[in-house]
JSON list of C-alpha atoms in Angstrom, two decimals:
[
{"chain": "A", "resi": 1, "resn": "MET", "atom": "CA", "xyz": [0.00, 0.00, 0.00]},
{"chain": "A", "resi": 2, "resn": "GLU", "atom": "CA", "xyz": [1.36, 3.41, -0.99]},
{"chain": "A", "resi": 3, "resn": "ILE", "atom": "CA", "xyz": [1.48, 6.06, 1.70]},
{"chain": "A", "resi": 4, "resn": "GLN", "atom": "CA", "xyz": [2.31, 9.13, -0.37]},
{"chain": "A", "resi": 5, "resn": "GLN", "atom": "CA", "xyz": [-0.63, 10.69, -2.18]},
{"chain": "A", "resi": 6, "resn": "SER", "atom": "CA", "xyz": [-0.09, 11.84, -5.76]},
{"chain": "A", "resi": 7, "resn": "HIS", "atom": "CA", "xyz": [-0.30, 15.53, -6.56]},
{"chain": "A", "resi": 8, "resn": "TYR", "atom": "CA", "xyz": [-3.21, 14.81, -8.89]},
{"chain": "A", "resi": 9, "resn": "GLU", "atom": "CA", "xyz": [-5.28, 13.21, -6.10]},
{"chain": "A", "resi": 10, "resn": "PHE", "atom": "CA", "xyz": [-4.67, 15.99, -3.56]},
{"chain": "A", "resi": 11, "resn": "LYS", "atom": "CA", "xyz": [-7.52, 18.48, -3.16]},
{"chain": "A", "resi": 12, "resn": "SER", "atom": "CA", "xyz": [-6.66, 22.06, -2.18]},
{"chain": "A", "resi": 13, "resn": "ALA", "atom": "CA", "xyz": [-8.45, 23.86, 0.62]},
{"chain": "A", "resi": 14, "resn": "PRO", "atom": "CA", "xyz": [-11.17, 26.30, -0.48]},
{"chain": "A", "resi": 15, "resn": "ILE", "atom": "CA", "xyz": [-10.03, 29.92, -0.75]},
{"chain": "A", "resi": 16, "resn": "GLU", "atom": "CA", "xyz": [-11.74, 32.12, 1.84]},
{"chain": "A", "resi": 17, "resn": "HIS", "atom": "CA", "xyz": [-9.51, 35.14, 1.44]},
{"chain": "A", "resi": 18, "resn": "GLN", "atom": "CA", "xyz": [-8.42, 37.78, -1.01]},
{"chain": "A", "resi": 19, "resn": "ILE", "atom": "CA", "xyz": [-4.67, 38.32, -0.91]},
{"chain": "A", "resi": 20, "resn": "VAL", "atom": "CA", "xyz": [-2.71, 40.53, -3.25]},
{"chain": "A", "resi": 21, "resn": "LEU", "atom": "CA", "xyz": [1.09, 40.50, -3.20]},
{"chain": "A", "resi": 22, "resn": "MET", "atom": "CA", "xyz": [3.38, 43.40, -3.95]},
{"chain": "A", "resi": 23, "resn": "ALA", "atom": "CA", "xyz": [7.01, 42.40, -4.53]},
{"chain": "A", "resi": 24, "resn": "GLU", "atom": "CA", "xyz": [9.29, 45.42, -4.78]},
{"chain": "A", "resi": 25, "resn": "ASN", "atom": "CA", "xyz": [12.57, 45.46, -6.71]},
{"chain": "A", "resi": 26, "resn": "ILE", "atom": "CA", "xyz": [13.01, 41.69, -6.93]},
{"chain": "A", "resi": 27, "resn": "ARG", "atom": "CA", "xyz": [16.27, 41.18, -8.84]},
{"chain": "A", "resi": 28, "resn": "THR", "atom": "CA", "xyz": [16.83, 37.44, -8.99]},
{"chain": "A", "resi": 29, "resn": "PRO", "atom": "CA", "xyz": [14.97, 35.44, -11.68]},
{"chain": "A", "resi": 30, "resn": "GLU", "atom": "CA", "xyz": [14.76, 32.38, -9.42]},
{"chain": "A", "resi": 31, "resn": "ASN", "atom": "CA", "xyz": [13.16, 34.46, -6.65]},
{"chain": "A", "resi": 32, "resn": "MET", "atom": "CA", "xyz": [10.64, 35.91, -9.09]},
{"chain": "A", "resi": 33, "resn": "GLY", "atom": "CA", "xyz": [9.68, 32.43, -10.29]},
{"chain": "A", "resi": 34, "resn": "MET", "atom": "CA", "xyz": [9.40, 31.07, -6.74]},
{"chain": "A", "resi": 35, "resn": "ILE", "atom": "CA", "xyz": [7.25, 34.07, -5.75]},
{"chain": "A", "resi": 36, "resn": "MET", "atom": "CA", "xyz": [4.85, 33.07, -8.53]},
{"chain": "A", "resi": 37, "resn": "ARG", "atom": "CA", "xyz": [4.88, 29.44, -7.40]},
{"chain": "A", "resi": 38, "resn": "LEU", "atom": "CA", "xyz": [4.23, 30.34, -3.74]},
{"chain": "A", "resi": 39, "resn": "SER", "atom": "CA", "xyz": [1.53, 32.83, -4.67]},
{"chain": "A", "resi": 40, "resn": "GLU", "atom": "CA", "xyz": [-0.30, 30.21, -6.68]},
{"chain": "A", "resi": 41, "resn": "ALA", "atom": "CA", "xyz": [-0.01, 27.70, -3.82]},
{"chain": "A", "resi": 42, "resn": "PHE", "atom": "CA", "xyz": [-1.51, 30.16, -1.30]},
{"chain": "A", "resi": 43, "resn": "GLY", "atom": "CA", "xyz": [-4.29, 31.45, -3.53]},
{"chain": "A", "resi": 44, "resn": "VAL", "atom": "CA", "xyz": [-2.90, 34.94, -4.09]},
{"chain": "A", "resi": 45, "resn": "GLU", "atom": "CA", "xyz": [-5.20, 36.71, -6.56]},
{"chain": "A", "resi": 46, "resn": "LYS", "atom": "CA", "xyz": [-2.59, 38.99, -8.11]},
{"chain": "A", "resi": 47, "resn": "ILE", "atom": "CA", "xyz": [1.10, 39.83, -7.85]},
{"chain": "A", "resi": 48, "resn": "TYR", "atom": "CA", "xyz": [2.42, 43.31, -8.54]},
{"chain": "A", "resi": 49, "resn": "PHE", "atom": "CA", "xyz": [6.13, 43.27, -9.32]},
{"chain": "A", "resi": 50, "resn": "VAL", "atom": "CA", "xyz": [7.08, 46.90, -8.72]},
{"chain": "A", "resi": 51, "resn": "GLY", "atom": "CA", "xyz": [10.24, 48.92, -9.14]},
{"chain": "A", "resi": 52, "resn": "GLU", "atom": "CA", "xyz": [12.87, 49.87, -11.61]},
{"chain": "A", "resi": 53, "resn": "HIS", "atom": "CA", "xyz": [14.43, 46.41, -11.71]},
{"chain": "A", "resi": 54, "resn": "ALA", "atom": "CA", "xyz": [11.63, 44.46, -13.41]},
{"chain": "A", "resi": 55, "resn": "ILE", "atom": "CA", "xyz": [12.78, 41.08, -14.65]},
{"chain": "A", "resi": 56, "resn": "ASP", "atom": "CA", "xyz": [11.67, 39.58, -17.93]},
{"chain": "A", "resi": 57, "resn": "LEU", "atom": "CA", "xyz": [10.14, 36.13, -18.00]},
{"chain": "A", "resi": 58, "resn": "THR", "atom": "CA", "xyz": [13.41, 34.37, -18.64]},
{"chain": "A", "resi": 59, "resn": "THR", "atom": "CA", "xyz": [13.92, 30.62, -18.77]},
{"chain": "A", "resi": 60, "resn": "LYS", "atom": "CA", "xyz": [15.14, 30.78, -15.15]},
{"chain": "A", "resi": 61, "resn": "VAL", "atom": "CA", "xyz": [11.93, 32.52, -14.03]},
{"chain": "A", "resi": 62, "resn": "LYS", "atom": "CA", "xyz": [9.76, 30.03, -15.89]},
{"chain": "A", "resi": 63, "resn": "ARG", "atom": "CA", "xyz": [11.67, 27.03, -14.57]},
{"chain": "A", "resi": 64, "resn": "ALA", "atom": "CA", "xyz": [11.57, 28.25, -10.95]},
{"chain": "A", "resi": 65, "resn": "SER", "atom": "CA", "xyz": [7.85, 28.98, -11.22]},
{"chain": "A", "resi": 66, "resn": "ARG", "atom": "CA", "xyz": [7.14, 25.37, -12.26]},
{"chain": "A", "resi": 67, "resn": "ASN", "atom": "CA", "xyz": [4.83, 26.75, -14.98]},
{"chain": "A", "resi": 68, "resn": "THR", "atom": "CA", "xyz": [2.72, 28.80, -12.55]},
{"chain": "A", "resi": 69, "resn": "TYR", "atom": "CA", "xyz": [3.70, 31.87, -14.60]},
{"chain": "A", "resi": 70, "resn": "LYS", "atom": "CA", "xyz": [1.06, 30.60, -17.07]},
{"chain": "A", "resi": 71, "resn": "THR", "atom": "CA", "xyz": [-1.78, 30.68, -14.52]},
{"chain": "A", "resi": 72, "resn": "THR", "atom": "CA", "xyz": [-0.69, 33.38, -12.08]},
{"chain": "A", "resi": 73, "resn": "ASN", "atom": "CA", "xyz": [-2.17, 36.84, -12.44]},
{"chain": "A", "resi": 74, "resn": "TYR", "atom": "CA", "xyz": [0.71, 39.34, -12.32]},
{"chain": "A", "resi": 75, "resn": "GLU", "atom": "CA", "xyz": [1.59, 42.81, -13.49]},
{"chain": "A", "resi": 76, "resn": "PHE", "atom": "CA", "xyz": [4.74, 44.92, -13.67]},
{"chain": "A", "resi": 77, "resn": "LEU", "atom": "CA", "xyz": [4.52, 48.48, -12.31]},
{"chain": "A", "resi": 78, "resn": "PRO", "atom": "CA", "xyz": [7.27, 51.13, -12.16]},
{"chain": "A", "resi": 79, "resn": "GLU", "atom": "CA", "xyz": [6.22, 52.09, -8.59]},
{"chain": "A", "resi": 80, "resn": "GLY", "atom": "CA", "xyz": [3.76, 50.82, -6.01]},
{"chain": "A", "resi": 81, "resn": "GLU", "atom": "CA", "xyz": [2.55, 53.84, -4.06]},
{"chain": "A", "resi": 82, "resn": "ASP", "atom": "CA", "xyz": [-0.57, 54.53, -6.14]},
{"chain": "A", "resi": 83, "resn": "LYS", "atom": "CA", "xyz": [-1.51, 50.84, -6.21]},
{"chain": "A", "resi": 84, "resn": "ILE", "atom": "CA", "xyz": [-1.22, 50.53, -2.40]},
{"chain": "A", "resi": 85, "resn": "LYS", "atom": "CA", "xyz": [-3.46, 53.57, -1.97]},
{"chain": "A", "resi": 86, "resn": "LYS", "atom": "CA", "xyz": [-6.08, 52.16, -4.38]},
{"chain": "A", "resi": 87, "resn": "LEU", "atom": "CA", "xyz": [-6.05, 48.77, -2.68]},
{"chain": "A", "resi": 88, "resn": "THR", "atom": "CA", "xyz": [-6.41, 50.20, 0.84]},
{"chain": "A", "resi": 89, "resn": "ASP", "atom": "CA", "xyz": [-9.13, 52.58, -0.37]},
{"chain": "A", "resi": 90, "resn": "SER", "atom": "CA", "xyz": [-11.04, 49.55, -1.67]},
{"chain": "A", "resi": 91, "resn": "GLY", "atom": "CA", "xyz": [-10.90, 47.76, 1.70]},
{"chain": "A", "resi": 92, "resn": "TYR", "atom": "CA", "xyz": [-7.60, 45.90, 1.74]},
{"chain": "A", "resi": 93, "resn": "GLN", "atom": "CA", "xyz": [-5.45, 46.00, 4.85]},
{"chain": "A", "resi": 94, "resn": "SER", "atom": "CA", "xyz": [-1.78, 46.41, 4.01]},
{"chain": "A", "resi": 95, "resn": "ILE", "atom": "CA", "xyz": [1.01, 44.58, 5.77]},
{"chain": "A", "resi": 96, "resn": "ALA", "atom": "CA", "xyz": [4.72, 44.92, 5.21]},
{"chain": "A", "resi": 97, "resn": "LEU", "atom": "CA", "xyz": [6.84, 41.86, 5.89]},
{"chain": "A", "resi": 98, "resn": "GLU", "atom": "CA", "xyz": [9.92, 43.72, 7.11]},
{"chain": "A", "resi": 99, "resn": "ILE", "atom": "CA", "xyz": [11.94, 44.44, 10.22]},
{"chain": "A", "resi": 100, "resn": "THR", "atom": "CA", "xyz": [11.09, 48.00, 11.27]},
{"chain": "A", "resi": 101, "resn": "TYR", "atom": "CA", "xyz": [10.99, 49.99, 14.50]},
{"chain": "A", "resi": 102, "resn": "LYS", "atom": "CA", "xyz": [7.26, 49.33, 14.75]},
{"chain": "A", "resi": 103, "resn": "SER", "atom": "CA", "xyz": [7.10, 45.75, 13.40]},
{"chain": "A", "resi": 104, "resn": "LYS", "atom": "CA", "xyz": [5.50, 42.98, 15.43]},
{"chain": "A", "resi": 105, "resn": "PRO", "atom": "CA", "xyz": [6.19, 39.24, 15.20]},
{"chain": "A", "resi": 106, "resn": "ILE", "atom": "CA", "xyz": [4.22, 37.67, 12.32]},
{"chain": "A", "resi": 107, "resn": "GLN", "atom": "CA", "xyz": [2.50, 35.27, 14.71]},
{"chain": "A", "resi": 108, "resn": "ASN", "atom": "CA", "xyz": [0.77, 38.35, 16.20]},
{"chain": "A", "resi": 109, "resn": "PHE", "atom": "CA", "xyz": [-0.95, 39.11, 12.88]},
{"chain": "A", "resi": 110, "resn": "LYS", "atom": "CA", "xyz": [-4.66, 39.62, 13.44]},
{"chain": "A", "resi": 111, "resn": "ALA", "atom": "CA", "xyz": [-7.11, 39.26, 10.58]},
{"chain": "A", "resi": 112, "resn": "ASP", "atom": "CA", "xyz": [-9.88, 41.11, 12.47]},
{"chain": "A", "resi": 113, "resn": "GLN", "atom": "CA", "xyz": [-12.63, 41.96, 10.02]},
{"chain": "A", "resi": 114, "resn": "TYR", "atom": "CA", "xyz": [-10.33, 41.82, 7.02]},
{"chain": "A", "resi": 115, "resn": "LYS", "atom": "CA", "xyz": [-10.54, 39.06, 4.47]},
{"chain": "A", "resi": 116, "resn": "LYS", "atom": "CA", "xyz": [-8.74, 41.29, 1.97]},
{"chain": "A", "resi": 117, "resn": "THR", "atom": "CA", "xyz": [-5.01, 41.78, 2.52]},
{"chain": "A", "resi": 118, "resn": "VAL", "atom": "CA", "xyz": [-2.12, 43.12, 0.49]},
{"chain": "A", "resi": 119, "resn": "VAL", "atom": "CA", "xyz": [1.23, 41.67, 1.56]},
{"chain": "A", "resi": 120, "resn": "ILE", "atom": "CA", "xyz": [4.36, 43.63, 0.65]},
{"chain": "A", "resi": 121, "resn": "VAL", "atom": "CA", "xyz": [7.85, 42.14, 0.43]},
{"chain": "A", "resi": 122, "resn": "GLY", "atom": "CA", "xyz": [11.02, 43.88, -0.61]},
{"chain": "A", "resi": 123, "resn": "SER", "atom": "CA", "xyz": [14.20, 43.38, -2.53]},
{"chain": "A", "resi": 124, "resn": "GLU", "atom": "CA", "xyz": [16.85, 40.87, -1.63]},
{"chain": "A", "resi": 125, "resn": "ARG", "atom": "CA", "xyz": [19.26, 43.67, -0.72]},
{"chain": "A", "resi": 126, "resn": "GLN", "atom": "CA", "xyz": [17.38, 46.66, 0.70]},
{"chain": "A", "resi": 127, "resn": "GLY", "atom": "CA", "xyz": [14.02, 45.22, 1.70]},
{"chain": "A", "resi": 128, "resn": "ILE", "atom": "CA", "xyz": [10.92, 47.39, 1.29]},
{"chain": "A", "resi": 129, "resn": "SER", "atom": "CA", "xyz": [11.47, 51.05, 0.36]},
{"chain": "A", "resi": 130, "resn": "GLU", "atom": "CA", "xyz": [10.73, 53.74, 2.92]},
{"chain": "A", "resi": 131, "resn": "LYS", "atom": "CA", "xyz": [7.99, 55.12, 0.61]},
{"chain": "A", "resi": 132, "resn": "LEU", "atom": "CA", "xyz": [6.03, 51.85, 0.68]},
{"chain": "A", "resi": 133, "resn": "LEU", "atom": "CA", "xyz": [6.68, 51.28, 4.39]},
{"chain": "A", "resi": 134, "resn": "GLN", "atom": "CA", "xyz": [5.12, 54.68, 5.14]},
{"chain": "A", "resi": 135, "resn": "LEU", "atom": "CA", "xyz": [1.92, 53.59, 3.34]},
{"chain": "A", "resi": 136, "resn": "CYS", "atom": "CA", "xyz": [1.58, 50.23, 5.11]},
{"chain": "A", "resi": 137, "resn": "GLU", "atom": "CA", "xyz": [-0.82, 50.07, 8.02]},
{"chain": "A", "resi": 138, "resn": "ASN", "atom": "CA", "xyz": [1.00, 47.21, 9.72]},
{"chain": "A", "resi": 139, "resn": "HIS", "atom": "CA", "xyz": [4.57, 45.92, 9.80]},
{"chain": "A", "resi": 140, "resn": "TYR", "atom": "CA", "xyz": [5.42, 42.34, 10.73]},
{"chain": "A", "resi": 141, "resn": "HIS", "atom": "CA", "xyz": [8.72, 40.51, 11.01]},
{"chain": "A", "resi": 142, "resn": "ILE", "atom": "CA", "xyz": [9.73, 36.89, 11.34]},
{"chain": "A", "resi": 143, "resn": "PRO", "atom": "CA", "xyz": [11.47, 36.29, 14.67]},
{"chain": "A", "resi": 144, "resn": "MET", "atom": "CA", "xyz": [15.00, 34.93, 14.23]},
{"chain": "A", "resi": 145, "resn": "PHE", "atom": "CA", "xyz": [16.82, 32.79, 16.75]},
{"chain": "A", "resi": 146, "resn": "GLY", "atom": "CA", "xyz": [20.30, 32.78, 15.25]},
{"chain": "A", "resi": 147, "resn": "ASN", "atom": "CA", "xyz": [22.71, 35.65, 14.68]},
{"chain": "A", "resi": 148, "resn": "ASN", "atom": "CA", "xyz": [21.35, 36.43, 11.21]},
{"chain": "A", "resi": 149, "resn": "SER", "atom": "CA", "xyz": [18.62, 39.08, 11.07]},
{"chain": "A", "resi": 150, "resn": "SER", "atom": "CA", "xyz": [17.12, 38.10, 7.72]},
{"chain": "A", "resi": 151, "resn": "ILE", "atom": "CA", "xyz": [16.29, 35.23, 5.39]},
{"chain": "A", "resi": 152, "resn": "ASN", "atom": "CA", "xyz": [15.72, 34.96, 1.64]},
{"chain": "A", "resi": 153, "resn": "VAL", "atom": "CA", "xyz": [12.68, 36.89, 0.40]},
{"chain": "A", "resi": 154, "resn": "VAL", "atom": "CA", "xyz": [11.02, 33.70, -0.89]},
{"chain": "A", "resi": 155, "resn": "ASN", "atom": "CA", "xyz": [11.47, 31.91, 2.43]},
{"chain": "A", "resi": 156, "resn": "ALA", "atom": "CA", "xyz": [10.12, 34.92, 4.29]},
{"chain": "A", "resi": 157, "resn": "LEU", "atom": "CA", "xyz": [7.16, 35.11, 1.93]},
{"chain": "A", "resi": 158, "resn": "ALA", "atom": "CA", "xyz": [6.37, 31.42, 2.50]},
{"chain": "A", "resi": 159, "resn": "ILE", "atom": "CA", "xyz": [6.24, 31.96, 6.25]},
{"chain": "A", "resi": 160, "resn": "GLY", "atom": "CA", "xyz": [4.29, 35.21, 5.89]},
{"chain": "A", "resi": 161, "resn": "LEU", "atom": "CA", "xyz": [1.68, 33.79, 3.50]},
{"chain": "A", "resi": 162, "resn": "TYR", "atom": "CA", "xyz": [1.22, 30.74, 5.69]},
{"chain": "A", "resi": 163, "resn": "LYS", "atom": "CA", "xyz": [0.56, 32.84, 8.80]},
{"chain": "A", "resi": 164, "resn": "VAL", "atom": "CA", "xyz": [-1.68, 35.33, 6.99]},
{"chain": "A", "resi": 165, "resn": "THR", "atom": "CA", "xyz": [-3.83, 32.66, 5.29]},
{"chain": "A", "resi": 166, "resn": "GLU", "atom": "CA", "xyz": [-4.01, 30.69, 8.53]},
{"chain": "A", "resi": 167, "resn": "LYS", "atom": "CA", "xyz": [-5.31, 33.70, 10.50]},
{"chain": "A", "resi": 168, "resn": "ILE", "atom": "CA", "xyz": [-7.64, 35.01, 7.78]},
{"chain": "A", "resi": 169, "resn": "ASN", "atom": "CA", "xyz": [-9.25, 31.64, 7.20]},
{"chain": "A", "resi": 170, "resn": "LYS", "atom": "CA", "xyz": [-9.88, 31.22, 10.95]},
{"chain": "A", "resi": 171, "resn": "ALA", "atom": "CA", "xyz": [-11.42, 34.69, 11.33]}
]
């Protein structure tokens, strides 16, 4: 008897949330592809890749995305400030996944009345720009237990999307 279930037999959980992702100044093709793959896995409705360093859909991006680039809704924007304002005006809460002076541990994220959330992640080098941080209602960080203060943007996004979808779907 086989124990492992095939990917074709597995049924995903129903989506009870509306999550939009904003990824600012992502430079690495593999990270861009993995962001698409993670977003698809967590039911993200749209990804906005913002900033001056937009990456084309190279072979590396496509390979890392495991073909989710074909089914993921995404858009490239030169800047994200106007989009954040439009999303929050239409009822989305905004959360920055970044270490800031006012950030709280991600496990303290509260969905409250919100089922609509925009999650913002930043570049591999500088994180989220000060302009976008100023527009975010809430800042959350991932507590670290080693000497390093950060992890790869894709790994951080995986943890962040897991916690956000967990809390929203329980609300």
